[in-house]
Coordinates of C-alpha atoms in Angstrom, one line a residue:
M152 CA 102.6 -81.8 -50.5
D153 CA 99.5 -83.7 -51.8
G154 CA 96.8 -81.4 -53.3
E155 CA 99.0 -78.7 -54.1
R156 CA 99.8 -77.8 -57.6
G157 CA 103.4 -78.0 -59.2
K158 CA 104.2 -74.5 -59.9
G159 CA 103.3 -71.5 -57.8
P160 CA 100.5 -68.9 -59.3
R161 CA 101.8 -65.3 -59.5
Q162 CA 100.8 -62.6 -57.5
V163 CA 98.5 -60.1 -59.4
R164 CA 98.0 -56.2 -59.2
A165 CA 96.6 -53.5 -60.9
G166 CA 98.2 -53.0 -64.6
D167 CA 98.6 -56.8 -64.6
T168 CA 97.0 -58.6 -67.6
L169 CA 94.6 -61.8 -67.1
G170 CA 94.1 -63.3 -70.6
R171 CA 91.9 -60.4 -72.4
Y172 CA 91.3 -58.6 -69.0
E173 CA 93.3 -55.7 -68.1
I174 CA 93.6 -55.7 -64.1
G175 CA 92.5 -52.3 -62.7
D176 CA 92.3 -51.1 -58.9
E177 CA 91.3 -53.5 -56.0
L178 CA 87.6 -53.6 -55.2
G179 CA 87.8 -55.5 -52.0
E180 CA 88.5 -59.2 -50.9
G181 CA 87.1 -61.8 -49.4
G182 CA 87.6 -65.4 -47.6
M183 CA 89.3 -66.5 -50.9
A184 CA 90.0 -63.9 -53.4
T185 CA 90.6 -60.7 -54.4
V186 CA 88.3 -58.7 -56.7
F187 CA 89.5 -56.0 -59.0
R188 CA 88.1 -53.7 -61.4
A189 CA 89.0 -54.8 -65.1
R190 CA 88.5 -53.6 -68.7
D191 CA 87.5 -56.4 -71.1
R192 CA 89.7 -55.5 -74.3
E193 CA 87.8 -57.7 -76.5
L194 CA 83.7 -56.6 -75.5
R195 CA 85.2 -53.1 -74.5
R196 CA 83.3 -53.2 -71.4
D197 CA 84.4 -52.9 -67.3
V198 CA 84.0 -56.0 -65.4
A199 CA 84.9 -57.2 -62.0
V200 CA 87.4 -60.0 -61.7
K201 CA 87.9 -62.2 -58.8
V202 CA 91.2 -63.9 -58.6
L203 CA 92.0 -66.6 -56.3
F204 CA 94.7 -66.1 -53.4
P205 CA 98.1 -67.5 -54.7
H206 CA 98.5 -70.0 -51.2
L207 CA 94.9 -71.4 -52.0
A208 CA 95.5 -71.7 -56.1
R209 CA 98.4 -74.0 -55.3
R210 CA 95.5 -76.5 -53.7
S211 CA 94.1 -78.4 -56.5
D212 CA 91.1 -79.2 -54.3
V213 CA 90.5 -75.5 -53.7
V214 CA 90.6 -74.6 -57.3
R215 CA 88.3 -77.2 -58.2
R216 CA 85.9 -75.7 -55.8
F217 CA 86.6 -72.4 -57.1
Q218 CA 86.1 -73.2 -60.9
R219 CA 82.6 -75.1 -59.8
E220 CA 81.6 -71.9 -58.1
A221 CA 81.8 -70.3 -61.8
R222 CA 80.1 -73.2 -63.4
A223 CA 77.0 -72.9 -61.0
A224 CA 76.6 -69.4 -61.1
A225 CA 77.1 -69.1 -64.9
S226 CA 74.3 -71.3 -65.4
L227 CA 71.9 -69.1 -63.4
E228 CA 69.9 -66.5 -65.1
H229 CA 67.9 -64.1 -63.2
A230 CA 67.4 -60.5 -62.5
N231 CA 68.6 -60.9 -58.7
I232 CA 71.6 -62.8 -59.4
L233 CA 75.2 -61.3 -60.1
R234 CA 76.1 -62.7 -63.8
I235 CA 79.1 -64.4 -64.3
Y236 CA 80.7 -63.8 -67.7
D237 CA 84.0 -66.0 -67.9
V238 CA 86.2 -68.0 -66.1
G239 CA 89.9 -68.8 -66.8
G240 CA 93.4 -69.1 -65.1
A241 CA 95.0 -72.1 -63.6
E242 CA 97.2 -72.7 -66.1
G243 CA 100.7 -71.7 -66.0
D244 CA 101.7 -69.0 -63.7
D245 CA 98.2 -67.6 -64.0
P246 CA 96.0 -67.7 -60.8
P247 CA 92.3 -69.0 -61.4
Y248 CA 89.9 -66.0 -61.9
I249 CA 86.4 -65.4 -62.5
V250 CA 85.1 -62.5 -64.5
M251 CA 81.6 -60.9 -63.3
E252 CA 79.2 -58.3 -63.5
L253 CA 80.4 -54.8 -62.3
I254 CA 78.3 -53.3 -59.9
R255 CA 78.8 -49.8 -59.0
G256 CA 77.0 -49.7 -55.7
R257 CA 77.6 -51.1 -51.8
T258 CA 76.5 -54.3 -50.0
L259 CA 73.4 -54.5 -47.6
L260 CA 75.8 -55.0 -44.9
Q261 CA 77.0 -51.5 -45.6
E262 CA 73.7 -50.4 -45.3
I263 CA 73.2 -52.1 -42.2
E264 CA 76.1 -50.6 -40.6
A265 CA 74.9 -47.0 -41.4
R266 CA 71.3 -47.0 -41.1
G267 CA 70.4 -49.8 -38.5
A268 CA 67.2 -51.6 -38.2
M269 CA 64.7 -51.3 -41.3
L270 CA 61.3 -51.3 -41.5
A271 CA 59.6 -54.6 -41.2
E272 CA 57.9 -54.2 -44.5
V273 CA 61.1 -53.3 -46.3
A274 CA 63.1 -56.3 -44.8
A275 CA 60.1 -58.3 -46.2
C276 CA 60.6 -56.8 -49.4
I277 CA 64.2 -57.6 -49.5
G278 CA 63.6 -61.2 -48.5
A279 CA 61.0 -61.6 -50.9
V280 CA 63.2 -60.7 -54.2
L281 CA 66.0 -62.9 -52.5
C282 CA 63.6 -65.8 -52.3
D283 CA 62.8 -65.5 -55.8
A284 CA 66.6 -65.6 -56.6
L285 CA 67.1 -68.5 -54.6
A286 CA 63.8 -70.2 -55.9
A287 CA 65.8 -69.7 -59.6
A288 CA 68.8 -71.0 -57.9
H289 CA 67.3 -74.5 -56.3
A290 CA 65.4 -75.2 -59.4
A291 CA 68.7 -75.4 -61.0
G292 CA 70.2 -77.5 -58.3
V293 CA 72.5 -74.9 -57.0
I294 CA 72.6 -74.3 -53.2
H295 CA 74.2 -70.9 -52.2
R296 CA 75.4 -72.3 -48.6
D297 CA 76.2 -68.7 -47.7
V298 CA 73.3 -66.2 -47.9
K299 CA 74.1 -63.1 -45.5
P300 CA 74.2 -59.3 -45.9
A301 CA 77.6 -59.1 -47.1
N302 CA 77.0 -61.2 -50.3
I303 CA 74.2 -58.8 -51.3
L304 CA 74.8 -56.1 -53.5
I305 CA 72.2 -53.2 -54.1
A306 CA 72.8 -51.7 -57.6
P307 CA 72.0 -48.6 -58.9
G308 CA 68.3 -48.5 -59.2
G309 CA 67.7 -50.3 -55.9
R310 CA 68.3 -53.6 -57.7
L311 CA 69.3 -56.5 -55.2
L312 CA 71.9 -59.1 -56.8
L313 CA 72.7 -62.2 -54.5
A314 CA 76.3 -62.8 -55.2
D315 CA 79.2 -65.0 -54.4
F316 CA 78.3 -68.4 -54.8
G317 CA 82.1 -69.3 -53.5
V318 CA 80.8 -71.9 -51.4
A319 CA 78.0 -73.3 -53.4
R320 CA 77.6 -76.8 -54.3
L321 CA 75.5 -78.8 -57.3
E322 CA 73.0 -81.3 -55.8
T323 CA 73.8 -83.7 -58.4
E324 CA 77.6 -84.2 -57.4
D325 CA 79.3 -85.5 -54.8
S326 CA 80.4 -82.2 -52.5
L327 CA 84.0 -82.0 -52.3
V328 CA 83.1 -79.7 -49.2
T329 CA 81.9 -82.3 -47.2
R330 CA 85.6 -83.6 -47.2
T331 CA 87.4 -80.6 -47.2
G332 CA 85.5 -78.3 -45.0
A333 CA 81.9 -78.9 -44.1
L334 CA 81.6 -75.5 -42.2
L335 CA 82.3 -73.4 -45.2
G336 CA 80.0 -70.5 -44.8
T337 CA 79.6 -67.6 -42.1
P338 CA 78.6 -69.0 -38.7
A339 CA 76.1 -66.0 -37.7
Y340 CA 74.2 -66.8 -40.5
M341 CA 74.3 -70.8 -40.8
S342 CA 71.7 -73.3 -40.5
P343 CA 71.7 -76.0 -37.5
E344 CA 72.6 -78.9 -40.2
Q345 CA 75.7 -76.8 -41.7
A346 CA 76.8 -76.0 -37.8
I347 CA 77.2 -79.5 -36.9
G348 CA 78.9 -80.7 -40.4
D349 CA 75.9 -82.1 -42.3
I350 CA 75.4 -81.1 -46.2
A351 CA 73.2 -78.0 -47.0
T352 CA 70.5 -78.2 -48.8
A353 CA 68.0 -75.7 -50.1
K354 CA 66.2 -75.5 -46.5
S355 CA 69.6 -74.3 -45.3
D356 CA 69.2 -71.5 -47.6
L357 CA 66.0 -70.4 -46.2
Y358 CA 67.6 -70.4 -42.9
S359 CA 70.1 -68.3 -44.0
L360 CA 67.9 -66.1 -45.3
G361 CA 65.6 -65.9 -42.3
S362 CA 68.9 -64.8 -40.4
T363 CA 69.5 -62.1 -43.1
I364 CA 66.0 -60.8 -42.2
Y365 CA 66.3 -61.1 -38.8
Q366 CA 69.3 -58.6 -39.1
L367 CA 67.7 -56.3 -41.2
A368 CA 64.4 -56.0 -39.0
T369 CA 66.3 -56.0 -35.6
G370 CA 69.7 -54.3 -36.7
A371 CA 71.3 -57.4 -34.7
L372 CA 72.6 -61.0 -35.5
P373 CA 70.3 -63.5 -34.3
Y374 CA 73.3 -64.8 -32.2
G375 CA 76.4 -63.4 -30.8
G376 CA 79.5 -64.4 -29.3
S377 CA 82.7 -66.3 -30.4
P378 CA 82.0 -68.7 -33.5
A379 CA 82.2 -71.7 -31.2
K380 CA 79.5 -70.1 -28.8
V381 CA 77.3 -69.2 -32.0
L382 CA 77.6 -72.7 -33.5
S383 CA 76.4 -74.0 -30.2
L384 CA 73.7 -71.8 -29.8
I385 CA 72.2 -72.2 -33.6
A386 CA 72.6 -76.3 -32.9
A387 CA 70.6 -75.7 -29.8
G388 CA 68.1 -73.7 -31.6
Q389 CA 68.3 -71.1 -28.5
L390 CA 66.7 -67.8 -30.6
V391 CA 65.6 -65.0 -29.4
P392 CA 62.4 -64.0 -31.7
P393 CA 62.8 -60.7 -33.4
A394 CA 60.0 -59.0 -31.7
R395 CA 61.6 -59.5 -28.6
R396 CA 64.7 -57.6 -29.7
R397 CA 62.9 -54.8 -31.6
Q398 CA 59.2 -53.8 -31.1
A399 CA 58.7 -52.3 -34.1
C400 CA 59.6 -55.2 -35.9
G401 CA 56.0 -56.8 -35.0
A402 CA 54.5 -60.1 -34.3
D403 CA 53.6 -60.9 -37.8
L404 CA 57.2 -60.6 -39.6
S405 CA 58.5 -62.1 -36.3
R406 CA 56.6 -65.4 -37.1
L407 CA 57.7 -65.7 -40.3
V408 CA 61.5 -65.3 -39.5
V409 CA 61.3 -67.9 -36.4
A410 CA 59.5 -70.2 -39.3
A411 CA 62.5 -69.8 -41.8
M412 CA 65.1 -70.5 -38.8
A413 CA 63.7 -73.4 -37.3
T414 CA 65.9 -76.0 -35.9
E415 CA 64.3 -78.7 -38.2
P416 CA 64.3 -78.4 -42.1
G417 CA 61.3 -79.7 -42.3
D418 CA 59.6 -77.2 -40.0
R419 CA 60.9 -74.4 -42.4
P420 CA 58.9 -73.2 -45.4
A421 CA 58.2 -75.6 -47.9
S422 CA 60.4 -73.6 -50.9
A423 CA 62.3 -70.2 -51.5
A424 CA 58.6 -69.5 -53.5
A425 CA 56.3 -70.5 -50.7
M426 CA 58.5 -68.1 -48.3
A427 CA 58.4 -65.6 -50.7
A428 CA 54.5 -65.7 -51.0
E429 CA 54.2 -65.2 -47.1
L430 CA 56.7 -62.0 -47.2
R431 CA 54.9 -60.3 -49.9
G432 CA 51.5 -61.0 -48.0
F433 CA 52.9 -59.6 -45.2
V434 CA 53.8 -56.4 -47.5
T435 CA 50.7 -56.4 -49.0
A436 CA 48.9 -56.3 -45.4
G437 CA 51.1 -53.0 -44.3
G438 CA 49.5 -51.4 -47.4
L439 CA 53.0 -51.5 -49.7
G440 CA 53.2 -52.4 -53.6
D441 CA 55.1 -54.5 -55.6
A442 CA 58.5 -55.5 -53.6
G443 CA 61.0 -54.5 -56.1
E444 CA 59.2 -51.3 -56.9
E445 CA 59.3 -50.5 -53.0
L446 CA 62.9 -51.3 -52.8
A447 CA 63.9 -49.0 -55.7
A448 CA 62.3 -46.0 -53.9
Y449 CA 63.6 -46.7 -50.6
F450 CA 67.2 -47.2 -51.8
E451 CA 66.7 -43.9 -53.6
D452 CA 65.5 -42.2 -50.5
P453 CA 65.5 -44.0 -47.4
D454 CA 64.0 -40.9 -45.4
G455 CA 61.8 -39.7 -48.0
F456 CA 60.3 -43.5 -48.5
L457 CA 59.7 -43.7 -44.5
R458 CA 57.9 -40.5 -44.2
A459 CA 55.6 -41.7 -47.3
R460 CA 55.4 -45.0 -46.6
Q461 CA 55.4 -45.5 -42.8
P462 CA 52.0 -43.5 -42.0
I463 CA 50.2 -46.0 -44.4
V464 CA 51.7 -48.9 -42.8
V465 CA 50.4 -47.5 -39.3
S466 CA 47.1 -47.3 -41.0
A467 CA 47.1 -50.7 -41.9
L468 CA 48.1 -51.7 -38.7
V469 CA 45.3 -49.6 -36.9
A470 CA 42.7 -50.8 -39.3
A471 CA 43.6 -54.4 -39.0
A472 CA 43.7 -54.0 -35.2
R473 CA 39.9 -52.7 -35.2
A474 CA 38.9 -55.7 -37.3
A475 CA 40.4 -58.0 -34.4
I476 CA 38.6 -56.1 -31.8
A477 CA 35.4 -56.5 -33.8
G478 CA 36.2 -60.1 -34.6
D479 CA 36.7 -60.8 -30.7
K480 CA 40.1 -61.7 -31.2
P481 CA 41.7 -59.4 -28.5
P482 CA 45.3 -61.0 -28.7
R483 CA 45.5 -60.5 -32.4
A484 CA 44.3 -56.8 -31.9
M485 CA 47.0 -56.2 -29.3
A486 CA 49.8 -57.5 -31.0
L487 CA 48.8 -55.2 -34.0
A488 CA 48.3 -52.3 -31.6
D489 CA 51.7 -53.0 -30.0
R490 CA 53.6 -52.6 -33.5
A491 CA 51.5 -49.3 -34.4
S492 CA 52.2 -47.9 -31.1
A493 CA 56.1 -48.5 -31.6
L494 CA 56.1 -47.1 -34.9
A495 CA 53.9 -43.8 -34.1
P496 CA 53.5 -43.4 -30.3
D497 CA 51.6 -40.1 -30.8
D498 CA 49.3 -40.7 -33.2
P499 CA 46.2 -40.1 -32.0
A500 CA 44.4 -43.3 -34.1
V501 CA 46.7 -45.2 -32.7
A502 CA 46.3 -44.2 -29.1
A503 CA 42.6 -44.8 -29.7
V504 CA 42.9 -48.2 -30.9
V505 CA 45.3 -49.2 -27.9
R506 CA 42.5 -47.8 -25.5
S507 CA 40.0 -49.9 -27.4
V508 CA 42.1 -53.0 -27.2
T509 CA 42.7 -52.5 -23.5
E510 CA 39.2 -51.9 -22.6
G511 CA 38.0 -54.8 -24.7
G512 CA 40.8 -57.0 -23.1
H513 CA 39.5 -56.3 -19.4
A514 CA 35.8 -57.0 -20.8
M515 CA 36.4 -60.2 -22.0
R516 CA 38.6 -61.5 -19.1
R517 CA 35.8 -60.2 -16.5
K518 CA 33.2 -62.1 -18.8
R519 CA 35.2 -65.2 -18.8
R520 CA 35.7 -65.0 -15.1
L521 CA 32.1 -64.7 -14.7
V522 CA 31.2 -67.8 -16.7
I523 CA 33.8 -70.0 -15.1
G524 CA 32.6 -68.7 -11.6
G525 CA 28.9 -69.8 -12.6
L526 CA 30.0 -73.2 -13.6
A527 CA 32.0 -73.6 -10.4
V528 CA 28.5 -72.8 -8.5
V529 CA 26.7 -75.7 -10.4
L530 CA 29.2 -78.1 -9.9
A531 CA 29.4 -77.9 -6.3
G532 CA 25.8 -77.6 -5.8
G533 CA 25.0 -73.8 -5.9
A534 CA 22.0 -72.5 -7.6
T535 CA 22.1 -69.5 -9.0
A536 CA 20.4 -68.5 -12.3
G537 CA 23.4 -68.1 -14.2
G538 CA 24.7 -71.7 -12.6
L539 CA 21.1 -73.4 -13.6
A540 CA 21.3 -72.3 -17.2
I541 CA 24.7 -73.6 -17.5
A542 CA 23.9 -76.5 -15.9
R543 CA 21.4 -77.1 -18.7
S544 CA 23.9 -77.1 -21.3
L545 CA 25.5 -80.2 -19.8
S546 CA 24.5 -83.7 -20.8
A547 CA 23.3 -86.2 -17.6
P548 CA 26.7 -88.0 -17.8
E549 CA 28.5 -84.7 -17.4
R550 CA 26.1 -83.5 -15.0
R551 CA 26.6 -86.9 -13.0
S552 CA 30.3 -86.8 -13.4
G553 CA 30.9 -83.6 -12.1
T554 CA 33.8 -82.7 -14.3
L555 CA 35.2 -80.7 -16.8
A556 CA 36.3 -83.6 -19.0
N557 CA 33.8 -83.2 -22.0
I558 CA 33.2 -79.5 -21.7
D559 CA 34.7 -76.4 -22.2
P560 CA 33.0 -73.3 -20.0
L561 CA 34.5 -70.8 -22.5
A562 CA 32.8 -72.5 -25.6
T563 CA 29.8 -70.7 -24.2
I564 CA 31.0 -67.3 -24.8
A565 CA 33.4 -67.6 -27.8
P566 CA 32.5 -67.0 -31.4
A567 CA 31.9 -70.0 -33.4
S568 CA 34.8 -69.5 -35.5
E569 CA 37.0 -69.7 -32.9
R570 CA 35.4 -72.8 -31.8
D571 CA 36.3 -74.6 -35.1
A572 CA 39.8 -73.3 -35.2
A573 CA 42.1 -76.8 -35.1
A574 CA 44.8 -75.3 -33.4
P575 CA 45.7 -71.6 -31.4
P576 CA 46.8 -69.0 -33.9
D577 CA 50.6 -68.3 -34.1
L578 CA 50.7 -64.9 -33.5
G579 CA 54.5 -64.7 -33.1
P580 CA 57.0 -64.4 -30.0
G581 CA 55.9 -63.1 -26.6
L582 CA 52.1 -63.0 -27.8
A583 CA 50.1 -66.0 -26.6
A584 CA 47.0 -66.7 -28.4
A585 CA 43.5 -66.5 -27.2
P586 CA 42.7 -69.4 -25.4
Q587 CA 41.1 -72.1 -27.6
V588 CA 37.6 -73.2 -27.2
S589 CA 35.7 -76.5 -28.4
A590 CA 32.5 -78.1 -28.6
P591 CA 31.1 -80.3 -25.9
G592 CA 33.1 -84.0 -26.9
D593 CA 36.6 -82.7 -26.6
A594 CA 39.2 -84.2 -23.8
R595 CA 39.7 -81.7 -21.3
P596 CA 41.3 -82.3 -17.6
A597 CA 38.9 -84.2 -15.5
S598 CA 39.2 -81.5 -12.6
L599 CA 37.8 -78.2 -11.6
P600 CA 39.4 -74.9 -12.4
G601 CA 39.8 -72.2 -9.3
P602 CA 38.5 -68.7 -10.2
G603 CA 40.1 -67.3 -13.0
A604 CA 41.7 -70.7 -14.5
G605 CA 41.9 -71.1 -18.4
L606 CA 43.8 -72.2 -21.1
D607 CA 47.4 -71.5 -22.1
A608 CA 48.5 -71.1 -25.3
R609 CA 48.9 -75.0 -25.4
G610 CA 45.3 -75.6 -24.6
T611 CA 46.2 -76.7 -21.1
L612 CA 44.0 -76.0 -18.1
V613 CA 46.0 -74.0 -15.6
R614 CA 45.5 -72.0 -12.4
P615 CA 46.2 -68.2 -12.3
G616 CA 49.4 -67.3 -10.8
P617 CA 49.6 -63.8 -8.6
A618 CA 47.5 -61.1 -10.1
P619 CA 49.8 -59.4 -12.6
Q620 CA 50.4 -55.8 -12.4
A621 CA 48.6 -53.9 -15.7
P622 CA 51.3 -53.2 -18.6
S623 CA 51.3 -49.8 -20.1
A624 CA 49.2 -48.8 -23.2
A625 CA 51.6 -49.4 -25.5
G626 CA 53.2 -52.5 -24.5
R627 CA 50.6 -54.8 -23.5
R628 CA 51.9 -58.4 -24.2
H629 CA 50.7 -61.7 -22.9
D630 CA 53.3 -63.8 -21.6
P631 CA 53.2 -67.5 -23.2
R632 CA 54.8 -68.9 -20.1
P633 CA 52.6 -70.4 -17.4
P634 CA 52.8 -68.8 -13.9
A635 CA 55.3 -70.8 -11.6
D636 CA 52.3 -72.6 -9.6
A637 CA 50.7 -73.8 -12.9
A638 CA 49.9 -77.0 -13.3
P639 CA 48.3 -79.0 -16.2
E640 CA 45.5 -80.6 -13.9
L641 CA 44.1 -78.9 -10.8
A642 CA 42.9 -81.7 -8.3
S643 CA 40.8 -79.4 -6.0
L644 CA 36.6 -79.6 -6.5
T645 CA 36.3 -77.0 -3.3
P646 CA 35.2 -74.1 -5.0
P647 CA 36.1 -70.6 -3.6
P648 CA 33.5 -68.8 -1.8
I649 CA 30.9 -67.4 -4.2
D650 CA 31.9 -63.6 -3.6
A651 CA 35.1 -64.3 -4.6
R652 CA 34.0 -66.4 -7.7
L653 CA 31.6 -63.9 -8.8
A654 CA 33.1 -60.7 -7.9
P655 CA 34.2 -58.7 -11.4
E656 CA 37.9 -58.1 -12.2
P657 CA 38.8 -54.9 -10.5
D658 CA 39.6 -52.3 -13.1
V659 CA 43.0 -51.3 -13.2
P660 CA 44.2 -47.9 -14.4
R661 CA 45.6 -48.2 -18.1
D662 CA 48.3 -45.9 -17.2
A663 CA 49.7 -47.1 -14.1
G664 CA 53.0 -47.0 -15.8
G665 CA 54.4 -44.7 -18.2
H666 CA 56.8 -44.4 -21.3
V667 CA 59.8 -43.1 -22.8
I668 CA 60.8 -42.3 -26.4
V669 CA 64.7 -42.8 -27.1
H670 CA 65.3 -40.2 -30.0
N671 CA 68.8 -40.8 -31.5
D672 CA 70.3 -40.3 -34.8
L673 CA 71.3 -44.1 -35.0
W674 CA 70.0 -47.5 -33.6
C675 CA 71.3 -48.3 -30.5
N676 CA 70.8 -50.9 -27.9
V677 CA 68.7 -49.3 -25.0
W678 CA 69.5 -50.3 -21.4
I679 CA 66.8 -49.0 -18.8
D680 CA 67.7 -49.6 -15.2
G681 CA 70.4 -52.2 -16.2
V682 CA 67.9 -54.3 -18.8
D683 CA 68.6 -54.8 -22.2
R684 CA 65.5 -53.5 -24.3
G685 CA 67.0 -54.3 -27.7
S686 CA 68.1 -52.4 -30.5
R687 CA 66.0 -49.0 -30.7
R688 CA 65.4 -45.8 -32.7
N689 CA 63.0 -43.2 -32.1
E690 CA 60.6 -45.7 -30.4
L691 CA 58.1 -45.9 -27.3
L692 CA 59.2 -48.1 -24.5
D693 CA 56.8 -48.9 -21.6
V694 CA 58.3 -48.5 -18.1
A695 CA 57.2 -48.3 -14.7
A696 CA 56.3 -44.9 -12.8
G697 CA 59.2 -43.7 -11.3
H698 CA 63.1 -42.7 -11.7
H699 CA 64.9 -44.5 -14.6
V700 CA 68.3 -44.4 -16.2
V701 CA 68.4 -45.1 -19.8
R702 CA 71.5 -45.6 -21.7
C703 CA 72.0 -46.2 -25.6
V704 CA 74.9 -48.4 -26.5
N705 CA 76.1 -48.5 -30.5
P706 CA 79.8 -49.1 -31.8
A707 CA 79.8 -45.6 -32.6
G708 CA 79.4 -44.6 -29.1
E709 CA 77.0 -44.2 -26.2
W710 CA 75.3 -41.9 -24.2
T711 CA 73.4 -42.3 -20.4
Q712 CA 70.4 -39.9 -19.2
E713 CA 68.1 -40.2 -16.1
V714 CA 64.5 -39.5 -16.2
D715 CA 61.6 -39.5 -13.8
V716 CA 58.3 -40.8 -15.5
A717 CA 54.9 -39.9 -14.1
P718 CA 51.7 -42.3 -14.0
G719 CA 50.3 -42.1 -17.4
A720 CA 53.0 -39.7 -19.1
T721 CA 55.7 -40.4 -21.8
R722 CA 59.3 -38.5 -21.7
A723 CA 61.4 -38.1 -24.6
L724 CA 65.2 -38.5 -24.4
N725 CA 67.0 -37.0 -27.1
G726 CA 70.8 -38.0 -27.9
T727 CA 73.0 -38.1 -30.3
L728 CA 75.9 -40.5 -31.4
L729 CA 76.9 -39.6 -34.9
G730 CA 79.4 -36.9 -34.1
E731 CA 81.4 -35.6 -37.1
L732 CA 84.9 -37.1 -38.0
T733 CA 87.7 -35.4 -39.2
I734 CA 89.3 -36.7 -42.2
R735 CA 92.9 -35.3 -43.2
L736 CA 93.4 -35.9 -46.9
A737 CA 97.4 -36.8 -47.8
I738 CA 96.3 -37.4 -51.2
D739 CA 93.9 -35.7 -53.8
A740 CA 90.3 -37.4 -53.4
T741 CA 86.5 -37.4 -54.0
I742 CA 84.6 -38.5 -51.2
D743 CA 80.8 -38.8 -51.6
G744 CA 80.8 -36.9 -55.3
K745 CA 82.9 -33.9 -53.7
P746 CA 86.5 -33.2 -54.7
H747 CA 89.0 -32.4 -52.1
P748 CA 92.8 -31.4 -52.6
R749 CA 95.7 -33.2 -50.7
G750 CA 95.9 -31.5 -47.3
A751 CA 92.1 -30.8 -46.8
V752 CA 90.6 -31.6 -43.5
V753 CA 86.9 -33.0 -44.2
R754 CA 84.2 -33.4 -41.7
I755 CA 81.9 -36.5 -42.4
K756 CA 79.6 -38.6 -40.4
P757 CA 80.5 -42.0 -39.6
G758 CA 79.4 -44.8 -42.3
S759 CA 80.0 -46.4 -45.3
W760 CA 81.6 -43.4 -48.2
E761 CA 82.4 -43.9 -51.9
V762 CA 86.1 -42.6 -52.0
V763 CA 87.8 -42.1 -55.6
A764 CA 91.5 -41.4 -55.6
G765 CA 94.2 -42.0 -58.2
G766 CA 91.8 -43.7 -60.5
K767 CA 90.7 -45.9 -57.7
T768 CA 87.3 -46.3 -56.4
K769 CA 86.4 -48.0 -53.1
F770 CA 83.7 -48.1 -50.4
L771 CA 85.2 -47.2 -47.0
T772 CA 83.5 -47.3 -43.8
F773 CA 84.9 -44.4 -41.4
R774 CA 84.3 -45.3 -38.1
G775 CA 87.1 -42.5 -36.3
N776 CA 89.1 -39.6 -37.0
C777 CA 91.8 -40.8 -39.5
T778 CA 94.2 -39.7 -42.6
L779 CA 93.3 -40.9 -46.5
R780 CA 96.3 -42.6 -48.3
D781 CA 96.7 -44.3 -51.1
A782 CA 99.4 -46.6 -49.8
P783 CA 99.9 -49.6 -49.0
E784 CA 96.3 -49.4 -50.0
L785 CA 93.4 -46.8 -50.9
D786 CA 92.2 -46.5 -47.0
C787 CA 91.9 -44.1 -44.1
Y788 CA 94.4 -45.0 -41.4
L789 CA 94.1 -43.9 -37.9

């Protein structure tokens, strides 16, 4: 058969020898190879040896790509890239193999499976460190092509290592991958250009890293479904922003992730170094320090880290929200208060800043409505004192035209710093920017707005829809979508009655709704009255007053509770998903450092645990009651 080697390679097992390496127990396997613990007899050190599967070792094209992986990765020297020591095999009956640094730890995917979504600042620290690794790889002309949590190792001391350049390609060579498998990689993290079969670039790695941060911050993949469905969604760019999946993620990190996952490569960060700088800026704004040091502390004791650091993050959010209020930036203040309330719903300082944001928002909307109404009076021939004052600010041509073509009514009340802004700030998903204002001379629709009209997030003048119900204190968000009856231009020049135009906006009780907090021992997708509210754990959720059915769903299990919420009240729901599992031992084994004899019955929580038995060490993921055996391989069998 064309492309196949003449002689089949042998199957490698524990106890065999490959070159100078004595093969030990199996550590795991991926899509192309099996990884063994081994002993380097010459240098007298333990290593990891990746051995290509026999059926793939018969294909010369795959062997070339496998060896290219070794050449690409071996050329990279970085503290956060797994080191490659040697390459061999592909001669006689020895299969091709790569010798790597042996890491006694776990993958980032196992961490996510065990703990769920992370604090956004921790996710950003991970992203920044991995950006450093990618920057080194890209500088050497190497594209990883398969950045994902399963390819990121957590070494002792909390050091992250980017591993498995198994589908990497060198930018300077014609890629064999384009002929034999353009879709090498993992669909859930694949960039749009990879999804349609184009050659991956450094910007493709940034997209995949953005997908990884998305999963870290939300506990969920950006896209779900079959591989074909995932690829179609990626190609179409139908991304649900992280902040809509998980409120505690916040608008700022959500904005960075959405930018990294832009459909067009040119819309992504300029480089891995530029993306690292933005992520570090987010970490610093949250009150945390060096990314590497923070990760070392986090992975040593995640719960202790959160107890110590999360209050610092909340304090930074509160301070930033107060500064935004003082700077007359209600949307920004609302975004910050929204995240703070998700992280610390019972914090008095958070509650105070939420009240300030709410009251400030009412005042600003009332002031804007009065100004717009006064302008309408002038243009309709009214003679109120406020209307005359505004009329004097119009130039003669503008007064003669009777239009808003050359003036923005909000320019009379907005700070100069906002008037000079070139574009509305991107505050992240679900959060519309404050109406952008300009000095006279900017082009505007040549028509008169009705009462309450304003500019949408793109600067388009729109009519208001029906008055919305006031959101709860913890979850006030601007919906960036215009009302259903909105139009870019409003044709009618007939103003409403003066009373309607100048009447102050009625005060809506801030606590017209209420809140629920889902306390759980594991993240879960929270459904309230049949509506998916995203991946949550111990977070405040806004609801309407009344009766609600709350459902918590996780692969480990689910629970459902009913609750009645009074206006302004907060109700806590307590649930548990991590019931202990029963593990029966058919062999002597040590689980999580504790030895147990054959025949013992061990009770453990679901998750990934280190298991040592018969000289073999593996990280096993326990999801149900099972029996631990070492044949046909070390695993727990249902």
